[in-house]
Coordinates of C-alpha atoms in Angstrom, one line a residue:
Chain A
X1 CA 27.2 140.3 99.0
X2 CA 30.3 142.2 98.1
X3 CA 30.6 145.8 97.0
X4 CA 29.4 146.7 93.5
X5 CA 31.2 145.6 90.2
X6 CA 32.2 148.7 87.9
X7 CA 31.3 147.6 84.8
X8 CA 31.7 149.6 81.3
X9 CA 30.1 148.8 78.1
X10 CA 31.1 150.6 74.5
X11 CA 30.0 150.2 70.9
X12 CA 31.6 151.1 68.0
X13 CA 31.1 150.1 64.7
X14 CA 28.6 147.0 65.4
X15 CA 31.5 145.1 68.2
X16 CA 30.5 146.2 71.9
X17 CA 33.6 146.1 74.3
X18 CA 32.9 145.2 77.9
X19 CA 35.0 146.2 81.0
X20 CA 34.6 144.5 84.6
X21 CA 36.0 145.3 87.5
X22 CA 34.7 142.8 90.5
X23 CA 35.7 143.5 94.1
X24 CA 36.6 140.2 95.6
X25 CA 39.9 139.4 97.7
X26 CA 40.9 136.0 95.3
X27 CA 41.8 134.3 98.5
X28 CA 44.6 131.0 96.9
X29 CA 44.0 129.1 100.4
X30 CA 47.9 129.0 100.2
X31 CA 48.7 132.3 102.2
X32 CA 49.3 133.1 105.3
X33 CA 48.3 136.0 107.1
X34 CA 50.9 138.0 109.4
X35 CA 50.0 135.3 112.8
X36 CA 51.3 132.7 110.2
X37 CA 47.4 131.2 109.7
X38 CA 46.4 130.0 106.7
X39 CA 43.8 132.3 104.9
X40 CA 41.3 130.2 103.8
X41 CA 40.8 130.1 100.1
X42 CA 38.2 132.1 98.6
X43 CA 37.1 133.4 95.0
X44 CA 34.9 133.7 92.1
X45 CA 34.3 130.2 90.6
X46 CA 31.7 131.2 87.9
X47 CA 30.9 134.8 86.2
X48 CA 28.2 135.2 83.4
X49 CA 27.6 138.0 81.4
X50 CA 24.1 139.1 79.5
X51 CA 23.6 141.4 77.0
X52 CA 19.7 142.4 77.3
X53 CA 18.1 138.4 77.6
X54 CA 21.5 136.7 76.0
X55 CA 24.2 135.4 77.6
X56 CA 27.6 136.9 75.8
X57 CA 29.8 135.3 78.3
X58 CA 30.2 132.3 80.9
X59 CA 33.3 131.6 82.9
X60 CA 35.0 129.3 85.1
X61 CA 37.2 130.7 87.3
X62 CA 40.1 129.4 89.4
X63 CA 41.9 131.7 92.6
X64 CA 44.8 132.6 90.3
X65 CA 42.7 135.3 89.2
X66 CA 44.1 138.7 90.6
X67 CA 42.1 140.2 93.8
X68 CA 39.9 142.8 92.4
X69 CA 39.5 140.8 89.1
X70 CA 39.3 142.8 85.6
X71 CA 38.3 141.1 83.0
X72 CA 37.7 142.4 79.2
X73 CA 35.8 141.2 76.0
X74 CA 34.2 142.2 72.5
X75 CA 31.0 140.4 71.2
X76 CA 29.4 141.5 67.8
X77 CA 26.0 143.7 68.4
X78 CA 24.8 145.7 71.0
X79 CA 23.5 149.6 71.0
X80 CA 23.4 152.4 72.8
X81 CA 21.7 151.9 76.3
X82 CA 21.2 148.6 75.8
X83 CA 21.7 146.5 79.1
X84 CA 24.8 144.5 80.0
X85 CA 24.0 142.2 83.4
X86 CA 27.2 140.7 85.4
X87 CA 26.8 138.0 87.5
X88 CA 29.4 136.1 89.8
X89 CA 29.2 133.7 92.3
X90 CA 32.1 132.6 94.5
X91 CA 33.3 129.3 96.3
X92 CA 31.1 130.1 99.4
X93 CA 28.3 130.4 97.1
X94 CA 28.3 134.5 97.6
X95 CA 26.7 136.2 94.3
X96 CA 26.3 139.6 93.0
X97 CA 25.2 140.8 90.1
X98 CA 25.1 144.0 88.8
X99 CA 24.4 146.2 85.2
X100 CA 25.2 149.4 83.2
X101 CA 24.4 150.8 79.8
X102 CA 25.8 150.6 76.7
X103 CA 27.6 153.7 75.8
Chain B
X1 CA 78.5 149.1 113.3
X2 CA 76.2 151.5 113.1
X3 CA 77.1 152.2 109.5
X4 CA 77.4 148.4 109.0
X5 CA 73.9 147.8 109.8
X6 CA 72.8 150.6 107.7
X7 CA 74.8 149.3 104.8
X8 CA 73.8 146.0 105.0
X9 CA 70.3 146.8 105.1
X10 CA 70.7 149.5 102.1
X11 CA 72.1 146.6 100.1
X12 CA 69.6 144.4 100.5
X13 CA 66.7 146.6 99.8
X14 CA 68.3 147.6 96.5
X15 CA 68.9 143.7 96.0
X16 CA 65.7 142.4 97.0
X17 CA 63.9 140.9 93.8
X18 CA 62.4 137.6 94.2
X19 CA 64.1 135.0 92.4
X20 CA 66.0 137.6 90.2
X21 CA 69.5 136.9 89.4
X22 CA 71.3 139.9 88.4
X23 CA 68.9 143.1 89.2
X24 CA 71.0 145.7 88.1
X25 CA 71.1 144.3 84.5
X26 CA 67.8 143.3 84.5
X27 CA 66.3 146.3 85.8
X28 CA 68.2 148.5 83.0
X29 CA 67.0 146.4 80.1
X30 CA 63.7 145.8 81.7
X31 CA 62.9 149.5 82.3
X32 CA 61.3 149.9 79.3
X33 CA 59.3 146.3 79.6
X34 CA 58.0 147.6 83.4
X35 CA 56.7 151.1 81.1
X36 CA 54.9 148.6 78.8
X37 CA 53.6 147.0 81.8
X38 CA 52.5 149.7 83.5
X39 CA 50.6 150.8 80.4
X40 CA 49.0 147.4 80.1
X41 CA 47.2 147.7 83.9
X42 CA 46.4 151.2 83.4
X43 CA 43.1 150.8 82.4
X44 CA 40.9 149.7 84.8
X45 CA 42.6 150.6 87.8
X46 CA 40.9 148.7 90.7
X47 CA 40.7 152.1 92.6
X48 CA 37.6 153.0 90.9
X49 CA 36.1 150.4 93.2
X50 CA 37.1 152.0 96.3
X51 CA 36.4 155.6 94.4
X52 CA 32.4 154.0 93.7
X53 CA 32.4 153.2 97.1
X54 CA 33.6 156.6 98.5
X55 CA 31.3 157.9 96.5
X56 CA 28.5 156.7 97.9
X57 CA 29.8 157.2 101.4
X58 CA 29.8 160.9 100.8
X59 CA 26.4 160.8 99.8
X60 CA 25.1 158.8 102.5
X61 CA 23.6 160.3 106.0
X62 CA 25.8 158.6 109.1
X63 CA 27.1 159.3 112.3
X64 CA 25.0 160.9 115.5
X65 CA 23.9 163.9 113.2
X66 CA 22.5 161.2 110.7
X67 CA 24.1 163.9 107.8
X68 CA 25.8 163.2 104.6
X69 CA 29.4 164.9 103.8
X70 CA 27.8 166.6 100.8
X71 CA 28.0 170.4 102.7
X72 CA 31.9 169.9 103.4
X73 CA 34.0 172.4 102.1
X74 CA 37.1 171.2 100.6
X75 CA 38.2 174.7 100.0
X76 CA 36.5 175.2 96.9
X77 CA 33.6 175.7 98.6
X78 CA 30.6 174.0 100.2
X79 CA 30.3 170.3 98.3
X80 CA 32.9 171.2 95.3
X81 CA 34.6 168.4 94.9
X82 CA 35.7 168.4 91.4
X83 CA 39.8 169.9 91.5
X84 CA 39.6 170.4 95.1
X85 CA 42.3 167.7 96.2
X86 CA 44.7 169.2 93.7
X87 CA 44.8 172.3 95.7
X88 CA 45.5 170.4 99.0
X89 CA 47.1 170.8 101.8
X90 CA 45.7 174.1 102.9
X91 CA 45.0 177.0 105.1
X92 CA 41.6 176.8 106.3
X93 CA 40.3 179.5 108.2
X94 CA 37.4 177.8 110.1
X95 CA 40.3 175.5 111.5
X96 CA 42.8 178.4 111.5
X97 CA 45.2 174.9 110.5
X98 CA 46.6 173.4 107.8
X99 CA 44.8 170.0 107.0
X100 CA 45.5 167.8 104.3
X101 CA 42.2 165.9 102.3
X102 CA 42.2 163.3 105.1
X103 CA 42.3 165.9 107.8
X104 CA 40.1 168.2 106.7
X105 CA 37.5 165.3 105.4
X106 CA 37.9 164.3 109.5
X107 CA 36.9 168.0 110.4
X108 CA 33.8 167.9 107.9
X109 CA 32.5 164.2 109.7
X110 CA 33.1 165.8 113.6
X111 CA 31.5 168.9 112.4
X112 CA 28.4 167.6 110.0
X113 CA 28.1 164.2 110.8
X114 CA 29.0 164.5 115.0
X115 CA 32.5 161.6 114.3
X116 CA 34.8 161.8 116.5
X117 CA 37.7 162.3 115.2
X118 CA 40.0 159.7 117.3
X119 CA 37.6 157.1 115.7
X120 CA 39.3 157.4 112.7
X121 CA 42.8 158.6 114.4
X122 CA 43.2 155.7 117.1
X123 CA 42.1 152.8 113.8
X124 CA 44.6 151.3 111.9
X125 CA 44.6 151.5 108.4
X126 CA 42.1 149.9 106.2
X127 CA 40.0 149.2 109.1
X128 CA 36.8 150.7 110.3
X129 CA 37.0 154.6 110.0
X130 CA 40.0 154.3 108.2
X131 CA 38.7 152.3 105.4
X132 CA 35.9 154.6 105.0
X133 CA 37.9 157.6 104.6
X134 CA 40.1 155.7 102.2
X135 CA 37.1 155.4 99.8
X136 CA 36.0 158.9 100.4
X137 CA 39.5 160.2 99.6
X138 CA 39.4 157.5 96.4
X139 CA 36.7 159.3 95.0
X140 CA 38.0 162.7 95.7
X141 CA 41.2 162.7 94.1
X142 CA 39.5 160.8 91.6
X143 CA 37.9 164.4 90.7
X144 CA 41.0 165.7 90.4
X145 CA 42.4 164.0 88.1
X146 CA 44.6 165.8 84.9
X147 CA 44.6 169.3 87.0
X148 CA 47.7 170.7 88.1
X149 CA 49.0 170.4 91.3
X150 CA 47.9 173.9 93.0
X151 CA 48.5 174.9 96.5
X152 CA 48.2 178.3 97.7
X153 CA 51.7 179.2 99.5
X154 CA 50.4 182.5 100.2
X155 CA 49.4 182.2 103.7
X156 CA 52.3 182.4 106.4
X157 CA 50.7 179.1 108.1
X158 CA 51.7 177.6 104.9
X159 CA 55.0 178.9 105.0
X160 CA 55.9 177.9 108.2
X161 CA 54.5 174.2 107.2
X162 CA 56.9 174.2 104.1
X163 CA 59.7 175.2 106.4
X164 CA 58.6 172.4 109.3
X165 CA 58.4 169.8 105.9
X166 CA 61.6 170.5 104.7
X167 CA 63.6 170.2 108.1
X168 CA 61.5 167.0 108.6
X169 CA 62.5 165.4 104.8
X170 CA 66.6 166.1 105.6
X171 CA 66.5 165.1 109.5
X172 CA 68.0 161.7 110.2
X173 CA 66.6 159.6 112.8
X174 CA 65.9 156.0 113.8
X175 CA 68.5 153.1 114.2
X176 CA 69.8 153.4 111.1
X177 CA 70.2 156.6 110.7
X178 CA 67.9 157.3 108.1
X179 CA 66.4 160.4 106.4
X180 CA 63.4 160.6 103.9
X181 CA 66.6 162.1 101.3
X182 CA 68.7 159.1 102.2
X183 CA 66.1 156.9 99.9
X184 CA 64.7 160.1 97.9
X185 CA 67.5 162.3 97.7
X186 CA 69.5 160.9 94.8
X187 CA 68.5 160.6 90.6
X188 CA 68.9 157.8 90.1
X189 CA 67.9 155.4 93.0
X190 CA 66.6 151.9 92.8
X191 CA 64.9 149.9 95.2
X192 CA 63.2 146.9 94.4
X193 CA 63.3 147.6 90.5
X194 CA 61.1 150.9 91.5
X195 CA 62.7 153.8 90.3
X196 CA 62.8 156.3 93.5
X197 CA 61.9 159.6 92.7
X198 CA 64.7 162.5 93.6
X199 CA 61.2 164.3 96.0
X200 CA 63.9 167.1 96.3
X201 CA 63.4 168.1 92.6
X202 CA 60.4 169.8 91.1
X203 CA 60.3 166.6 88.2
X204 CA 60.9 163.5 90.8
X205 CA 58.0 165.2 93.4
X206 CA 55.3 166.1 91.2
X207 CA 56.1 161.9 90.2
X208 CA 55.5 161.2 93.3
X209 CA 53.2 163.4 94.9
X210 CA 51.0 163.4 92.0
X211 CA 50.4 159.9 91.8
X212 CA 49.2 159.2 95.5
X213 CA 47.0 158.1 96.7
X214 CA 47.0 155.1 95.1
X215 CA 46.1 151.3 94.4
X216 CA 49.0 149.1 95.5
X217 CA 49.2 146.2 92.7
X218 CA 51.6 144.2 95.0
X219 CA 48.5 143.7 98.0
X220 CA 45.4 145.2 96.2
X221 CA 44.8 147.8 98.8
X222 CA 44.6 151.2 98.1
X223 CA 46.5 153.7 100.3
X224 CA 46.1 157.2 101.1
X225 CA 48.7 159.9 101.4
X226 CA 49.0 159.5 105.1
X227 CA 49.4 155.6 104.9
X228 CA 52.4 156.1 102.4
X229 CA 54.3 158.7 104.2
X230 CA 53.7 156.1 107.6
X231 CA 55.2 153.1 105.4
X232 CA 57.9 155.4 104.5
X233 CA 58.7 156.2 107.9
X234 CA 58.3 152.3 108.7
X235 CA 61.3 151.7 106.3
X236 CA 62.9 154.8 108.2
X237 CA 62.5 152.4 111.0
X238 CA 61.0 155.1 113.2
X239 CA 58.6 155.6 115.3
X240 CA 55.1 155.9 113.0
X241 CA 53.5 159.4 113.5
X242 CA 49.9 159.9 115.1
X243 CA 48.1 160.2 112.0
X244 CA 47.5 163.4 110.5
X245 CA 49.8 164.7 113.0
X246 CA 51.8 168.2 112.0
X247 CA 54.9 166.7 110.8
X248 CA 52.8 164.0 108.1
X249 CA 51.0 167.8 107.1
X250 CA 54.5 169.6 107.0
X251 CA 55.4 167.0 105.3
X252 CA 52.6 167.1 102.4
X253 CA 53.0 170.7 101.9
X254 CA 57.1 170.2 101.4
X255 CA 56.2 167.9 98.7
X256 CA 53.2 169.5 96.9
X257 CA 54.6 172.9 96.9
X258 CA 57.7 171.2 95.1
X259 CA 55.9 169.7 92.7
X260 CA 53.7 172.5 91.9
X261 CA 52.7 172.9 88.2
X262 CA 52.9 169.4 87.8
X263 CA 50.0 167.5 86.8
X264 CA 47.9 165.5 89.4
X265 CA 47.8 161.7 88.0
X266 CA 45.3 160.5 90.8
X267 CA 44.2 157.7 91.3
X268 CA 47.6 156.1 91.1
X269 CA 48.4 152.6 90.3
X270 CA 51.5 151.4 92.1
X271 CA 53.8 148.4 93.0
Chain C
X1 CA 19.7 117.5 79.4
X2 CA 16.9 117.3 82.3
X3 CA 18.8 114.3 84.1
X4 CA 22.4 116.5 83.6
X5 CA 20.6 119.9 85.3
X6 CA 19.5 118.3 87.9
X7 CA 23.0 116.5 88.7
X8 CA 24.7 120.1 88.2
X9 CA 21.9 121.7 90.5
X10 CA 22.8 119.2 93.4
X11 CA 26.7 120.4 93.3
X12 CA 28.1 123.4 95.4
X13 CA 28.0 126.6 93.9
X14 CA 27.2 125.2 90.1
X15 CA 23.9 125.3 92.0
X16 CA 23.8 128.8 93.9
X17 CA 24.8 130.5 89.9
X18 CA 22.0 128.4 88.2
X19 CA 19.7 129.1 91.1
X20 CA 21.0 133.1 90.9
X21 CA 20.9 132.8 86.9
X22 CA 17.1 131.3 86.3
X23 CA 15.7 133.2 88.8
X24 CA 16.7 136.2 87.5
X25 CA 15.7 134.6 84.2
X26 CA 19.0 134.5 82.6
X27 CA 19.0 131.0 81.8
X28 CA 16.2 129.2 80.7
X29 CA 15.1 126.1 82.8
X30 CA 16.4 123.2 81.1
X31 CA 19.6 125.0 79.4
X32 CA 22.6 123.7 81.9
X33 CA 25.7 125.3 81.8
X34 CA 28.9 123.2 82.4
X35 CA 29.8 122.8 85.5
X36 CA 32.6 123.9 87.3
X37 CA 35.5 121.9 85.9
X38 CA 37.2 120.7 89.2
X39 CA 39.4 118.4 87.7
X40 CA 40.6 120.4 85.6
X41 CA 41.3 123.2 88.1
X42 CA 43.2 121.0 90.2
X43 CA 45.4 119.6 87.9
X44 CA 49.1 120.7 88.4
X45 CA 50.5 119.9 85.5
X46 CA 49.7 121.3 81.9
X47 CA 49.2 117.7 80.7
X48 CA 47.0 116.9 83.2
X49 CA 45.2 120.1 82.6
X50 CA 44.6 119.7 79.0
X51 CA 43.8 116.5 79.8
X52 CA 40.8 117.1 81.7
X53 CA 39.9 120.1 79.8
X54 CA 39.1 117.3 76.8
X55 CA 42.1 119.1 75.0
X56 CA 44.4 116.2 74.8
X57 CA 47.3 117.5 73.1
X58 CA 46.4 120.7 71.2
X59 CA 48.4 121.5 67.8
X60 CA 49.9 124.7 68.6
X61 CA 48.8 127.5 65.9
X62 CA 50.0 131.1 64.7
X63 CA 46.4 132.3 64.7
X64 CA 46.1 131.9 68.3
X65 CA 48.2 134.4 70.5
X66 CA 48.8 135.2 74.1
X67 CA 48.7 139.2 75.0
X68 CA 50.8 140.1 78.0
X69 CA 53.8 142.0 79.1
X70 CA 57.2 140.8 78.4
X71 CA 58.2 141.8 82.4
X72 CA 55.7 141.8 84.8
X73 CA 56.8 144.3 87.7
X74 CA 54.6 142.1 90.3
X75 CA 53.6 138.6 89.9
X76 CA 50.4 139.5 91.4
X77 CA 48.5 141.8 89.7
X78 CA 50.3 140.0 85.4
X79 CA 47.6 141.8 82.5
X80 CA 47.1 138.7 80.2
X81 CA 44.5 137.2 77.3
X82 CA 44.0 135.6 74.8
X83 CA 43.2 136.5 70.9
X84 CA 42.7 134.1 68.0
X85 CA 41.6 134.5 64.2
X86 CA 40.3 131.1 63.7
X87 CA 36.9 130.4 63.0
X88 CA 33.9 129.4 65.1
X89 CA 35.9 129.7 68.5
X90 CA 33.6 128.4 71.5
X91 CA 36.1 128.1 73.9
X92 CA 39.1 129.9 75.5
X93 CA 41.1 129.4 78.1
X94 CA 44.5 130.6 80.2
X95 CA 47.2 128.6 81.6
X96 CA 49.8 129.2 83.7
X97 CA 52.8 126.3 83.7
X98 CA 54.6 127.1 87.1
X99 CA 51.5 127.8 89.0
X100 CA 50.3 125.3 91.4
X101 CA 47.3 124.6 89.4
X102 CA 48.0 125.7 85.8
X103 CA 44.3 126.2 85.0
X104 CA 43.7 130.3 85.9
X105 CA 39.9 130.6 84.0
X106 CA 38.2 129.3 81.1
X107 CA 35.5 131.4 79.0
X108 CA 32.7 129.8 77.1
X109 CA 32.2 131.9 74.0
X110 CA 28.6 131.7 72.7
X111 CA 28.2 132.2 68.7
X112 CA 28.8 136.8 68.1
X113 CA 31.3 137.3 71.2
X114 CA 34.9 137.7 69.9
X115 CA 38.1 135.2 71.1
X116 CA 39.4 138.3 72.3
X117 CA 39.4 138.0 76.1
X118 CA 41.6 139.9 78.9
X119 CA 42.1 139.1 82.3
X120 CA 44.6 139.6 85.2
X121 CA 46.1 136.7 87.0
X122 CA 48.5 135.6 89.7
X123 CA 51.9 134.6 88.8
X124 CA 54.5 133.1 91.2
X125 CA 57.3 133.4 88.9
X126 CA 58.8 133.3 85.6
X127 CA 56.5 131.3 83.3
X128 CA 55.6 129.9 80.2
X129 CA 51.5 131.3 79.6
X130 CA 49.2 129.5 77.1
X131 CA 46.5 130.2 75.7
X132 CA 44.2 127.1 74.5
X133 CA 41.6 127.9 72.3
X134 CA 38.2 125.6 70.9
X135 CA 37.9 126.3 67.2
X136 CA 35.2 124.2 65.1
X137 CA 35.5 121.4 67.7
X138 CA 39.3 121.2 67.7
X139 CA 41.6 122.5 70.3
X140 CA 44.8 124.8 69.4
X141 CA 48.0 126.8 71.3
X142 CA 50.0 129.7 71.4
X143 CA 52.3 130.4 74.3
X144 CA 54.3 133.4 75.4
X145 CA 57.1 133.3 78.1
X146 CA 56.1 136.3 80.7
X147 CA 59.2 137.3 83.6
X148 CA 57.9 138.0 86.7
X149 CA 60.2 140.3 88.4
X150 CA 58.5 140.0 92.6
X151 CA 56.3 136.8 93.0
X152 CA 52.6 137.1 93.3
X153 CA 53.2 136.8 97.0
X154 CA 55.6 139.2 97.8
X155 CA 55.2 142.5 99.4

């Protein structure tokens, strides 16, 4: 199920900035480990993102993302405390979601 | 030939650059770019996962004695956390040592939480023990960041470390002949585009010491202090030392009491 | 819609998010979300890509831009995003011409989030980056040449 996502959440003046960072390793499938065996691919295909009930952000995802993925965005709304939910799922079908508070 | 291997392999460390044409030019005009760069991927350094993670380690009862860490003293006193890895390495009188975080976070797991210590000394890094403790230490240093670097030189144990460090940083060894000052002895070295801190000067080791541990960019792990002086030896092409062994501790205190007054930039994000 | 959520629930991990998103009642039964654009993910080439991306070939524009360094130090860890100005922007989406697959991620904006996105991607080398963006239905470009100084598989 992975380790937790750190994500931060800000308004200011009626835009809310989000901040996520996801641990995953963002396997390629085209590296080799040090024995010289391929290191089968593995990453986040899909990540949603909720503010309160409504989705602010869906994404498709491909393994050039960087292991450890951060990704940032601004969507118009959002107060203090309300909730932002993270969701991801990866190719083996792994998911995690997590959630903070607006600051 | 001795000194022809040693050239050779000097030269192509400083030449290395994947798929880089002329380095030297590119690395002057580029120095700026890589500051831009390094400004860019400053925010949201992925060492706050591992910091999250250490976190909740600390807080969490394990080992035989089923305890948390939240009673070990740092050297601030039971539990303080916050600006106690600024003022490491120290002497600490339970121990009647100097330990460094990593050895002193060992002593607090074999003394509240019943680890043996050689479960984290005989692992290799970033595996079992040894990825625990480099969460813990991620969210330690993490509370230390923007202090000064601090240690107390007061104590003759640390004295004698200093001394021990400072022998150990000139003294050649390996195949090539290599000492730490060989890489980290001049202004203005180079190695892969990566600006080499002089570690001899009060500037180039509060660079360097202050911003380890760290998240490596280059293989998203993050490393502790005692995995980067063991990869520095590895390019010394020595033998690795036992970990936390006196000479990585001598070592430590050589560099931190250099680079006292400088400012602790912790978690760092590196190459 | 019904007959397209049940084709997108039979399909690998399409299925495990929608399963993950209603249960958790993020998505409302019978609102689908696209499904993971394979084709478009494999595609090596940009025109290929674009192609399956429904993009065809994109006019490039001065109100889209790319953000990123000039230099990246390592090819592994290269900051980049995309911003535009123009209106009604549903759609954004990074691409990398010398990777392997040029496709690196794809947002789908719904109406009140910004086209301001920022990611970090993997970069073998030198490359042009684009950034394609969906504005009222149409598709524009903006690219930016970033240097990769150690490839995104060095060490």
């Amino acid at each position: 199920m992975g380790n937790p996502m750190k994500i931060r959440a800000a308004s200011k003046d009626g835009v809310t900035e989000v901040k996520v960072l996801i641990s995953h390793e963002m396997e390629t499938g085209q590296r080799k480990d040090s024995a010289g065996a391929v290191v089968p691919a593995w990453w986040i295909k899909e990540l949603t993102a909720k503010h309160n009930d409504k989705i602010v952000l869906t994404s498709e995802i491909g393994s050039s993302v960087s292991k450890n993925p951060y990704l940032a965005f601004k969507f118009k709304g959002g107060a203090k405390g309300d909730k932002i939910v993270v969701t991801w799922v990866d190719n083996k079908g792994d998911t995690r979601t997590d959630e903070a508070a607006i600051a | 030939m001795r000194h022809k291997n040693k050239f050779v392999l000097l030269a192509s460390l400083l030449a290395v650059a994947g798929g880089v044409g002329s380095n030297v030019a590119l690395a002057d005009q580029s120095t700026d770019a890589i500051a831009k760069y390094r400004e860019m991927i400053a925010d949201g350094n992925p060492s706050e996962l591992f910091a999250a993670q250490g976190e909740d380690l600390w807080k969490t009862k394990r080992g035989p004695k089923n305890a948390s860490l939240e009673k070990c003293d740092l050297g601030l006193g039971a539990g303080v956390v916050k600006g106690a890895s600024a003022k490491l390495p120290r002497f600490f009188k339970d121990t009647g040592k100097v330990q460094d975080l990593e050895i002193r976070l060992m002593t607090c797991m074999e003394t509240l939480q019943g680890i043996d210590p050689k479960t984290v000394v005989n692992e290799q890094f970033l595996k079992g023990e040894r990825e625990k403790m480099a969460a813990l230490v991620a969210y330690i240093v993490t509370e230390s960041n923007g202090d000064k670097i601090n240690i107390d030189m007061k104590p003759a144990e640390m004295k004698k470390m200093y001394e021990l460090g400072k022998m150990a940083f000139f003294y050649r060894s390996g195949p090539m002949d290599f000492a730490c000052s060989t890489c980290h002895g001049d202004t203005d070295k180079r190695i892969r585009l990566q600006d080499l801190p002089d570690l001899r000067s009060h500037k180039g080791a509060a660079a360097g010491w202050g911003s380890w541990p760290a998240y490596r960019v280059s293989n998203g792990q993050f490393w502790t202090m005692q995995h980067r002086l063991n990869d520095c030896y590895r390019q010394q092409r020595t033998a690795e030392p036992i970990y936390g062994s006196d000479v990585t501790i001598a070592l430590s205190v050589y560099l931190a009491a250099t680079a006292k007054g400088g400012t602790v930039l912790t978690p760092g994000l590196k190459r | 819609m019904n007959n397209q959520r049940r084709n997108v629930l039979k399909t690998g991990s399409g299925a495990a998010l929608l399963s993950v998103l209603a249960s958790a009642g993020i998505i409302a039964p019978g609102m689908a979300l696209a499904e993971w654009n394979k084709a478009a993910f494999d595609a090596k080439s940009m025109a290929d890509t674009l192609k399956a991306l429904g993009a065809g070939a994109p006019a490039d524009s001065k109100d889209v831009q790319v953000t990123g360094p000039d230099i990246a130090e390592n090819g592994a860890v290269v900051p980049v995003g995309v911003t535009s100005t123009l209106p009604n922007v549903t759609m954004v989406a990074i691409l990398i011409e010398k990777n392997p697959s040029a496709l690196a991620a794809s947002f789908n904006l719904p109406a009140g989030t910004e086209a301001n996105v920022q990611t970090r991607v993997k970069m073998g080398q030198t490359s042009n980056v684009y950034a394609l963006v969906k504005s009222d239905g149409k598709f524009f470009m903006a690219n930016k040449e970033i240097k990769v100084t150690l490839g995104g598989c060095g060490g």
